[in-house]
Amino acid sequence: MGTFSNYSFKGEKAVVRVDFNVPLNERFEITDDTRIRASIPTLKKILQDGGSVILMSHLGRPKEGPVEKYSLKHLINRLQQLLGVVVKFAPDAVGEEAKQLAATLQPGEVLLLENLRFHKEEEKGDKAFAERLSRLGTVYVNDAFGTAHRAHASTSIIADFFPKEKRMFGLLMEGEVSSAERVLHNAEAPFTAIIGGAKVSDKILIIENLLKRANHIIIGGGMSYTFFRAMGGNVGNSLCEDDRMKTAKEILENAKALGVQIHLPIDSVIADKFDANAETNLADSNNIPSGWMGLDIGPKSIQSFKKVINNSRTLLWNGPMGVFEMEKFQNGTKSIAEAVAEATEKGAFSLIGGGDSVAAINKFHLSNKVSYVSTGGGALLEYFEGKELPGIAAIR
Ligand code: AMP
């Protein structure tokens, strides 16, 4: 593979796969442009080198061909503002017009292709479609970590149509891959994984894989109650997956056998209903009164989790400790976010990833106090589940 930073794009036409899957409101205005902004350093480097850029992305999940609300043309203005250059638009990613526009593109110019998923060949990983996309440019850059777990035409199949030195990760993807690798393969001990969120079933594979690598695993959030129930505790109306109790037991047994310390919340903030204005109280997490549910970790849990986090040199955090969207149940997640920030300040490497933990770290304004906040939800989870991501494998 080529190395993006060392590569001179002078005179090259770079086909760049970005993740511009941004939320739009009913007037087709962008409500959060984080993903577009994240791609700008990569695009600027290519343009400043004297290359041109052909941008390809998906937006939303169109089922049957083109639909107005998923058109990438809604992104043109924002992209022009951020890049400071005119952005040309091809209304079909692989049509005759796209070919013409790409062929006449000059150094310093940018062409945006219409939503790739308007062609069902994209998600099918169709070779001929990938080849048509590849012919638009001379070098392939993948900067879409958010879709790296998909073997789609533009995220992996296309790479085969470029020689090894002309396919590479963009700056965003490079950062994502190197921080994920640092945590999974080169973690300085003690390595603590903090796993939260609603369901055990969503996190089984990641926990199983981390059992082979982490020294400590902190388990919080709704998923912890399945563990307490599995150990014979009372969890009241808390979230509990009865069909996962066996799995929870196995995780605890495997951890013991492998010498990994599992930390479960000692106490919980309990509520009489799932509501922002619910009555609240504190209870031991393994003895929640009937009619009540655990919606956050309690002060004793926070203290004990903080101690573990504080002594760690590597931290991975996925999933909130409670229903942090409601003020009454945000304290656990907020305290853990603060602890991760403090450990980072002391020199630990911290990676935050997966939708809701990223939302949490942003909510508490701590994203610049941790080492890396991943943009890839599903992709990051699959990486930590131990799977090979097609988007990474194709480049290498
Ligand atoms: P996940 O996507 O699996 O990481 O789950 C995130 C969601 O889990 C968030 O929306 C939280 O509100 C929710 N959550 C965390 N803790 C609990 C809990 N104790 N009870 C119910 N939902 C929870």
Short mmCIF file of C-alpha atoms and ligand atoms in Angstrom, two decimals:
data_model
loop_
_atom_site.label_atom_id
_atom_site.label_comp_id
_atom_site.label_asym_id
_atom_site.label_seq_id
_atom_site.Cartn_x
_atom_site.Cartn_y
_atom_site.Cartn_z
CA MET A 1 0.00 0.00 0.00
CA GLY A 2 1.03 3.60 -0.51
CA THR A 3 1.53 6.00 2.39
CA PHE A 4 -0.70 9.01 2.05
CA SER A 5 1.51 11.58 3.78
CA ASN A 6 4.58 10.69 1.68
CA TYR A 7 2.71 10.53 -1.59
CA SER A 8 2.79 13.43 -4.06
CA PHE A 9 -0.58 13.79 -5.76
CA LYS A 10 0.77 16.25 -8.34
CA GLY A 11 -1.00 15.58 -11.62
CA GLU A 12 -2.97 12.68 -10.13
CA LYS A 13 -6.75 12.25 -10.07
CA ALA A 14 -7.53 10.80 -6.68
CA VAL A 15 -10.72 8.76 -6.35
CA VAL A 16 -11.47 9.28 -2.66
CA ARG A 17 -14.05 7.18 -0.79
CA VAL A 18 -15.36 9.36 2.03
CA ASP A 19 -18.12 8.86 4.55
CA PHE A 20 -20.47 11.76 3.86
CA ASN A 21 -23.44 9.96 5.40
CA VAL A 22 -24.56 13.10 7.26
CA PRO A 23 -27.97 13.81 8.79
CA LEU A 24 -30.22 16.16 6.80
CA ASN A 25 -33.43 17.86 7.96
CA GLU A 26 -36.67 17.99 5.96
CA ARG A 27 -35.36 21.03 4.04
CA PHE A 28 -32.27 18.96 3.09
CA GLU A 29 -30.01 21.07 5.29
CA ILE A 30 -27.08 19.37 7.02
CA THR A 31 -27.71 19.19 10.78
CA ASP A 32 -24.28 17.80 11.71
CA ASP A 33 -21.32 18.19 9.33
CA THR A 34 -18.73 16.37 11.51
CA ARG A 35 -18.13 13.71 8.88
CA ILE A 36 -17.54 16.22 6.10
CA ARG A 37 -15.16 18.24 8.26
CA ALA A 38 -13.28 15.06 9.19
CA SER A 39 -12.36 14.50 5.53
CA ILE A 40 -11.06 18.01 4.83
CA PRO A 41 -7.36 17.52 5.81
CA THR A 42 -7.10 14.57 3.40
CA LEU A 43 -8.74 16.48 0.55
CA LYS A 44 -6.69 19.62 1.13
CA LYS A 45 -3.44 17.71 1.03
CA ILE A 46 -4.32 16.22 -2.38
CA LEU A 47 -5.36 19.60 -3.77
CA GLN A 48 -2.33 21.42 -2.36
CA ASP A 49 -0.04 18.83 -3.92
CA GLY A 50 -1.50 19.77 -7.30
CA GLY A 51 -3.85 16.83 -7.66
CA SER A 52 -7.59 16.72 -8.26
CA VAL A 53 -10.24 14.95 -6.20
CA ILE A 54 -13.14 12.73 -7.25
CA LEU A 55 -15.34 12.22 -4.21
CA MET A 56 -17.55 9.20 -3.73
CA SER A 57 -19.82 8.38 -0.82
CA HIS A 58 -23.15 6.92 0.16
CA LEU A 59 -25.90 8.82 1.97
CA GLY A 60 -28.70 7.06 3.82
CA ARG A 61 -30.20 3.79 2.72
CA PRO A 62 -31.97 4.30 -0.61
CA LYS A 63 -33.79 1.09 -1.50
CA GLU A 64 -34.70 1.53 -5.15
CA GLY A 65 -32.53 3.91 -7.17
CA PRO A 66 -32.33 7.69 -6.90
CA VAL A 67 -34.37 9.61 -4.30
CA GLU A 68 -34.20 13.36 -3.71
CA LYS A 69 -33.68 13.13 0.04
CA TYR A 70 -30.57 11.00 -0.35
CA SER A 71 -28.94 13.08 -3.10
CA LEU A 72 -25.39 14.18 -2.37
CA LYS A 73 -26.06 17.44 -4.23
CA HIS A 74 -27.39 18.75 -0.88
CA LEU A 75 -23.79 18.69 0.38
CA ILE A 76 -22.23 20.80 -2.38
CA ASN A 77 -22.54 24.20 -0.69
CA ARG A 78 -21.15 23.06 2.65
CA LEU A 79 -18.30 21.28 0.94
CA GLN A 80 -17.45 24.39 -1.10
CA GLN A 81 -17.40 26.50 2.07
CA LEU A 82 -15.11 24.06 3.85
CA LEU A 83 -12.73 23.49 0.93
CA GLY A 84 -12.81 26.98 -0.51
CA VAL A 85 -13.07 25.70 -4.09
CA VAL A 86 -15.90 25.11 -6.55
CA VAL A 87 -17.28 21.58 -6.34
CA LYS A 88 -18.53 20.04 -9.60
CA PHE A 89 -21.26 17.44 -9.43
CA ALA A 90 -21.94 14.31 -11.46
CA PRO A 91 -25.65 13.40 -11.20
CA ASP A 92 -24.87 9.72 -11.72
CA ALA A 93 -21.78 8.13 -10.15
CA VAL A 94 -20.89 6.08 -13.24
CA GLY A 95 -22.73 7.77 -16.12
CA GLU A 96 -21.29 9.33 -19.25
CA GLU A 97 -21.35 12.75 -17.57
CA ALA A 98 -19.26 11.46 -14.65
CA LYS A 99 -16.74 10.11 -17.14
CA GLN A 100 -16.57 13.41 -19.02
CA LEU A 101 -16.30 15.52 -15.86
CA ALA A 102 -13.58 13.28 -14.46
CA ALA A 103 -11.66 13.26 -17.74
CA THR A 104 -11.58 17.06 -17.92
CA LEU A 105 -10.92 17.66 -14.21
CA GLN A 106 -7.92 19.95 -13.68
CA PRO A 107 -5.38 20.03 -10.84
CA GLY A 108 -6.91 21.70 -7.78
CA GLU A 109 -10.48 20.84 -8.85
CA VAL A 110 -13.06 18.72 -7.05
CA LEU A 111 -15.79 16.51 -8.48
CA LEU A 112 -18.49 15.00 -6.27
CA LEU A 113 -20.27 11.90 -7.55
CA GLU A 114 -23.94 11.25 -6.81
CA ASN A 115 -24.83 8.74 -4.07
CA LEU A 116 -23.19 5.40 -4.84
CA ARG A 117 -26.08 3.48 -3.32
CA PHE A 118 -28.42 4.70 -6.06
CA HIS A 119 -26.84 1.72 -7.83
CA LYS A 120 -27.52 -1.58 -6.11
CA GLU A 121 -24.18 -2.83 -7.44
CA GLU A 122 -22.44 -0.74 -4.76
CA GLU A 123 -23.65 -2.77 -1.78
CA LYS A 124 -23.39 -6.00 -3.74
CA GLY A 125 -19.68 -5.34 -4.21
CA ASP A 126 -20.11 -5.67 -7.98
CA LYS A 127 -16.76 -5.92 -9.76
CA ALA A 128 -17.80 -4.25 -13.02
CA PHE A 129 -19.27 -1.30 -11.10
CA ALA A 130 -16.09 -1.01 -9.02
CA GLU A 131 -14.01 -1.06 -12.19
CA ARG A 132 -16.07 1.74 -13.75
CA LEU A 133 -15.51 3.85 -10.64
CA SER A 134 -11.79 3.07 -10.66
CA ARG A 135 -11.41 4.27 -14.26
CA LEU A 136 -12.41 7.79 -13.21
CA GLY A 137 -9.06 8.36 -11.48
CA THR A 138 -5.42 7.35 -11.24
CA VAL A 139 -5.06 6.67 -7.51
CA TYR A 140 -7.46 5.33 -4.83
CA VAL A 141 -7.74 6.78 -1.32
CA ASN A 142 -10.04 5.24 1.27
CA ASP A 143 -10.92 7.68 4.04
CA ALA A 144 -14.24 6.12 5.06
CA PHE A 145 -13.60 4.21 8.27
CA GLY A 146 -17.35 4.23 9.04
CA THR A 147 -17.92 1.79 6.16
CA ALA A 148 -14.66 -0.17 6.46
CA HIS A 149 -16.60 -3.22 7.70
CA ARG A 150 -18.48 -3.45 4.40
CA ALA A 151 -17.18 -5.28 1.32
CA HIS A 152 -18.84 -2.81 -1.03
CA ALA A 153 -17.69 -1.85 -4.52
CA SER A 154 -16.27 1.53 -3.44
CA THR A 155 -14.91 0.49 -0.03
CA SER A 156 -12.97 -2.63 -0.93
CA ILE A 157 -13.54 -4.19 -4.38
CA ILE A 158 -12.29 -1.07 -6.20
CA ALA A 159 -8.84 -1.34 -4.59
CA ASP A 160 -7.98 -4.34 -6.79
CA PHE A 161 -8.05 -2.11 -9.86
CA PHE A 162 -5.14 -0.02 -8.61
CA PRO A 163 -1.51 -1.10 -8.25
CA LYS A 164 -0.41 -1.51 -4.62
CA GLU A 165 1.43 1.81 -4.42
CA LYS A 166 -1.59 3.66 -5.80
CA ARG A 167 -4.07 2.60 -3.12
CA MET A 168 -3.87 4.00 0.37
CA PHE A 169 -5.69 5.15 3.49
CA GLY A 170 -6.51 8.85 3.84
CA LEU A 171 -5.48 10.76 6.96
CA LEU A 172 -8.71 10.03 8.84
CA MET A 173 -8.55 6.32 8.10
CA GLU A 174 -4.84 6.24 8.99
CA GLY A 175 -5.62 7.77 12.40
CA GLU A 176 -8.49 5.37 13.02
CA VAL A 177 -6.54 2.29 12.03
CA SER A 178 -3.41 3.19 13.96
CA SER A 179 -5.27 3.99 17.19
CA ALA A 180 -7.42 0.85 16.95
CA GLU A 181 -4.29 -1.25 16.30
CA ARG A 182 -2.46 0.38 19.15
CA VAL A 183 -5.24 -0.65 21.55
CA LEU A 184 -5.92 -4.13 20.21
CA HIS A 185 -2.39 -5.26 19.35
CA ASN A 186 0.08 -3.03 21.18
CA ALA A 187 -1.70 -2.03 24.35
CA GLU A 188 0.52 -0.97 27.21
CA ALA A 189 -0.65 -2.74 30.39
CA PRO A 190 -2.76 -2.33 32.42
CA PHE A 191 -5.30 -2.31 29.58
CA THR A 192 -8.87 -1.64 30.71
CA ALA A 193 -11.91 -1.97 28.48
CA ILE A 194 -15.03 -0.15 29.61
CA ILE A 195 -18.10 -1.68 28.05
CA GLY A 196 -21.60 -0.34 28.61
CA GLY A 197 -24.84 0.15 26.77
CA ALA A 198 -28.15 -1.59 26.68
CA LYS A 199 -27.66 -5.20 25.71
CA VAL A 200 -25.26 -8.06 26.38
CA SER A 201 -26.26 -9.58 23.05
CA ASP A 202 -24.73 -6.63 21.15
CA LYS A 203 -21.45 -6.83 23.05
CA ILE A 204 -20.77 -10.55 23.45
CA LEU A 205 -18.27 -10.82 20.62
CA ILE A 206 -16.31 -7.76 21.66
CA ILE A 207 -16.12 -8.92 25.28
CA GLU A 208 -15.04 -12.41 24.22
CA ASN A 209 -12.25 -10.99 22.07
CA LEU A 210 -11.16 -8.51 24.75
CA LEU A 211 -10.92 -11.33 27.30
CA LYS A 212 -7.84 -12.44 25.35
CA ARG A 213 -6.23 -9.01 25.55
CA ALA A 214 -7.43 -6.79 28.38
CA ASN A 215 -6.34 -6.89 32.03
CA HIS A 216 -9.59 -5.38 33.30
CA ILE A 217 -13.08 -5.21 31.85
CA ILE A 218 -15.54 -2.79 33.41
CA ILE A 219 -19.13 -3.65 32.59
CA GLY A 220 -21.78 -0.99 33.15
CA GLY A 221 -25.11 0.13 31.71
CA GLY A 222 -28.23 -1.93 31.18
CA MET A 223 -26.21 -4.99 30.17
CA SER A 224 -24.81 -5.42 33.68
CA TYR A 225 -28.17 -6.63 35.06
CA THR A 226 -28.10 -9.78 32.95
CA PHE A 227 -24.84 -10.62 34.76
CA PHE A 228 -26.40 -10.00 38.20
CA ARG A 229 -29.46 -12.06 37.31
CA ALA A 230 -27.17 -14.85 36.05
CA MET A 231 -25.46 -14.87 39.45
CA GLY A 232 -28.81 -15.21 41.23
CA GLY A 233 -29.39 -11.53 42.07
CA ASN A 234 -32.65 -9.56 41.98
CA VAL A 235 -32.79 -6.97 39.24
CA GLY A 236 -36.41 -5.80 39.52
CA ASN A 237 -37.57 -4.24 36.25
CA SER A 238 -34.04 -3.52 35.00
CA LEU A 239 -33.10 -4.50 31.47
CA CYS A 240 -32.32 -8.22 31.50
CA GLU A 241 -31.86 -10.66 28.65
CA ASP A 242 -32.96 -14.01 30.04
CA ASP A 243 -31.68 -15.82 26.98
CA ARG A 244 -28.18 -14.41 27.58
CA MET A 245 -27.71 -15.46 31.19
CA LYS A 246 -25.74 -18.52 30.16
CA THR A 247 -23.45 -16.32 28.05
CA ALA A 248 -22.98 -13.92 30.96
CA LYS A 249 -21.96 -16.83 33.21
CA GLU A 250 -19.55 -18.13 30.59
CA ILE A 251 -17.95 -14.69 30.26
CA LEU A 252 -17.38 -14.57 34.03
CA GLU A 253 -15.92 -18.10 34.04
CA ASN A 254 -13.65 -17.44 31.06
CA ALA A 255 -12.43 -14.22 32.62
CA LYS A 256 -11.46 -16.07 35.77
CA ALA A 257 -9.63 -18.75 33.79
CA LEU A 258 -7.75 -16.11 31.77
CA GLY A 259 -6.93 -13.92 34.76
CA VAL A 260 -8.95 -10.96 33.51
CA GLN A 261 -10.65 -8.92 36.20
CA ILE A 262 -14.28 -8.16 35.51
CA HIS A 263 -15.69 -5.16 37.38
CA LEU A 264 -19.46 -4.91 37.72
CA PRO A 265 -21.26 -1.94 39.31
CA ILE A 266 -21.66 -2.45 43.07
CA ASP A 267 -24.61 -0.07 43.32
CA SER A 268 -27.15 1.51 40.99
CA VAL A 269 -29.29 4.59 40.72
CA ILE A 270 -32.76 3.07 40.51
CA ALA A 271 -35.99 4.55 39.18
CA ASP A 272 -39.67 3.67 39.55
CA LYS A 273 -40.16 4.10 35.81
CA PHE A 274 -38.20 4.73 32.61
CA ASP A 275 -38.76 8.47 32.66
CA ALA A 276 -36.71 11.65 33.00
CA ASN A 277 -38.88 12.66 35.98
CA ALA A 278 -38.99 9.27 37.68
CA GLU A 279 -38.61 8.86 41.44
CA THR A 280 -35.04 7.74 42.14
CA ASN A 281 -33.15 5.95 44.88
CA LEU A 282 -29.95 3.92 45.37
CA ALA A 283 -29.70 0.14 45.67
CA ASP A 284 -27.15 -2.64 45.48
CA SER A 285 -27.02 -3.71 41.83
CA ASN A 286 -27.66 -7.33 42.76
CA ASN A 287 -30.65 -6.51 44.93
CA ILE A 288 -32.96 -4.10 43.17
CA PRO A 289 -36.45 -3.95 44.73
CA SER A 290 -39.29 -5.22 42.56
CA GLY A 291 -41.03 -2.47 40.64
CA TRP A 292 -37.74 -0.53 40.31
CA MET A 293 -35.10 -0.50 37.57
CA GLY A 294 -31.40 0.35 37.50
CA LEU A 295 -30.78 3.25 35.12
CA ASP A 296 -27.29 4.36 36.14
CA ILE A 297 -24.30 3.21 38.16
CA GLY A 298 -24.23 4.49 41.75
CA PRO A 299 -21.52 6.38 43.74
CA LYS A 300 -19.76 3.26 45.07
CA SER A 301 -19.46 1.87 41.53
CA ILE A 302 -18.11 5.19 40.30
CA GLN A 303 -15.45 5.17 43.03
CA SER A 304 -14.32 1.63 42.28
CA PHE A 305 -14.38 2.06 38.49
CA LYS A 306 -12.42 5.32 38.80
CA LYS A 307 -9.66 3.56 40.70
CA VAL A 308 -9.24 0.96 37.95
CA ILE A 309 -9.32 3.60 35.20
CA ASN A 310 -6.85 5.79 37.04
CA ASN A 311 -4.29 2.95 37.20
CA SER A 312 -4.63 2.03 33.53
CA ARG A 313 -2.19 2.81 30.73
CA THR A 314 -4.56 1.88 27.89
CA LEU A 315 -8.31 2.49 27.85
CA LEU A 316 -11.01 1.50 25.40
CA TRP A 317 -14.51 2.78 26.07
CA ASN A 318 -17.64 1.65 24.26
CA GLY A 319 -21.15 2.21 25.58
CA PRO A 320 -22.61 4.46 28.31
CA MET A 321 -22.87 3.50 32.01
CA GLY A 322 -26.54 4.47 32.19
CA VAL A 323 -29.34 6.32 30.46
CA PHE A 324 -27.12 9.38 30.04
CA GLU A 325 -29.66 11.04 27.76
CA MET A 326 -31.72 11.83 30.91
CA GLU A 327 -30.17 14.21 33.43
CA LYS A 328 -31.03 12.11 36.47
CA PHE A 329 -29.12 9.15 35.04
CA GLN A 330 -26.12 10.83 33.42
CA ASN A 331 -23.80 11.07 36.41
CA GLY A 332 -22.23 7.60 36.01
CA THR A 333 -21.35 8.12 32.35
CA LYS A 334 -20.14 11.66 33.05
CA SER A 335 -17.91 10.53 35.93
CA ILE A 336 -16.40 7.75 33.85
CA ALA A 337 -15.78 10.21 30.98
CA GLU A 338 -13.99 12.49 33.46
CA ALA A 339 -11.95 9.59 34.83
CA VAL A 340 -10.88 8.60 31.30
CA ALA A 341 -9.87 12.23 30.63
CA GLU A 342 -7.84 12.35 33.87
CA ALA A 343 -6.06 9.08 33.09
CA THR A 344 -5.27 10.43 29.61
CA GLU A 345 -3.77 13.54 31.14
CA LYS A 346 -1.51 11.27 33.21
CA GLY A 347 -0.27 9.60 30.04
CA ALA A 348 -2.69 6.75 29.33
CA PHE A 349 -3.82 6.14 25.74
CA SER A 350 -7.61 6.31 25.49
CA LEU A 351 -9.81 5.36 22.56
CA ILE A 352 -13.52 6.12 22.63
CA GLY A 353 -15.72 4.51 20.04
CA GLY A 354 -19.17 3.31 19.18
CA GLY A 355 -22.11 5.67 18.67
CA ASP A 356 -23.37 6.38 22.17
CA SER A 357 -20.06 6.73 23.98
CA VAL A 358 -19.01 9.26 21.36
CA ALA A 359 -22.30 11.14 21.90
CA ALA A 360 -21.61 11.01 25.65
CA ILE A 361 -18.02 12.29 25.47
CA ASN A 362 -19.24 15.14 23.24
CA LYS A 363 -22.14 15.93 25.56
CA PHE A 364 -19.71 16.37 28.46
CA HIS A 365 -17.27 18.40 26.29
CA LEU A 366 -14.38 16.03 26.93
CA SER A 367 -13.61 14.85 23.40
CA ASN A 368 -10.40 16.89 23.26
CA LYS A 369 -9.26 15.42 26.60
CA VAL A 370 -9.01 11.84 25.36
CA SER A 371 -6.47 10.39 22.94
CA TYR A 372 -8.81 9.44 20.09
CA VAL A 373 -12.53 9.57 19.38
CA SER A 374 -13.42 7.15 16.62
CA THR A 375 -15.85 8.11 13.85
CA GLY A 376 -16.63 4.48 13.09
CA GLY A 377 -19.43 2.92 15.13
CA GLY A 378 -20.11 -0.48 13.60
CA ALA A 379 -16.68 -0.66 11.97
CA LEU A 380 -14.86 -0.08 15.25
CA LEU A 381 -17.00 -2.67 17.05
CA GLU A 382 -16.26 -5.26 14.39
CA TYR A 383 -12.57 -4.45 14.57
CA PHE A 384 -12.57 -5.08 18.32
CA GLU A 385 -14.60 -8.23 17.80
CA GLY A 386 -11.47 -9.47 16.04
CA LYS A 387 -12.86 -9.41 12.50
CA GLU A 388 -10.81 -8.39 9.52
CA LEU A 389 -12.37 -5.27 8.00
CA PRO A 390 -12.68 -5.51 4.18
CA GLY A 391 -11.87 -1.79 3.79
CA ILE A 392 -8.54 -2.26 5.59
CA ALA A 393 -7.68 -5.63 4.05
CA ALA A 394 -8.28 -4.35 0.49
CA ILE A 395 -5.76 -1.55 0.82
CA ARG A 396 -3.12 -3.79 2.36
P1 AMP B 1 -25.62 0.69 23.08
O1 AMP B 1 -26.07 1.26 21.75
O2 AMP B 1 -25.82 -0.76 23.23
O3 AMP B 1 -24.26 1.16 23.46
O4 AMP B 1 -26.64 1.29 24.15
C1 AMP B 1 -26.76 2.65 24.41
C2 AMP B 1 -28.07 2.89 25.08
O5 AMP B 1 -28.13 2.13 26.27
C3 AMP B 1 -28.25 4.33 25.48
O6 AMP B 1 -29.30 4.88 24.74
C4 AMP B 1 -28.58 4.26 26.96
O7 AMP B 1 -29.67 5.09 27.32
C5 AMP B 1 -28.97 2.81 27.16
N1 AMP B 1 -28.74 2.36 28.53
C6 AMP B 1 -27.62 2.42 29.25
N2 AMP B 1 -27.81 1.96 30.48
C7 AMP B 1 -29.09 1.58 30.57
C8 AMP B 1 -29.89 1.04 31.60
N3 AMP B 1 -29.38 0.79 32.81
N4 AMP B 1 -31.19 0.77 31.33
C9 AMP B 1 -31.69 1.04 30.10
N5 AMP B 1 -31.00 1.55 29.09
C10 AMP B 1 -29.71 1.83 29.31
#
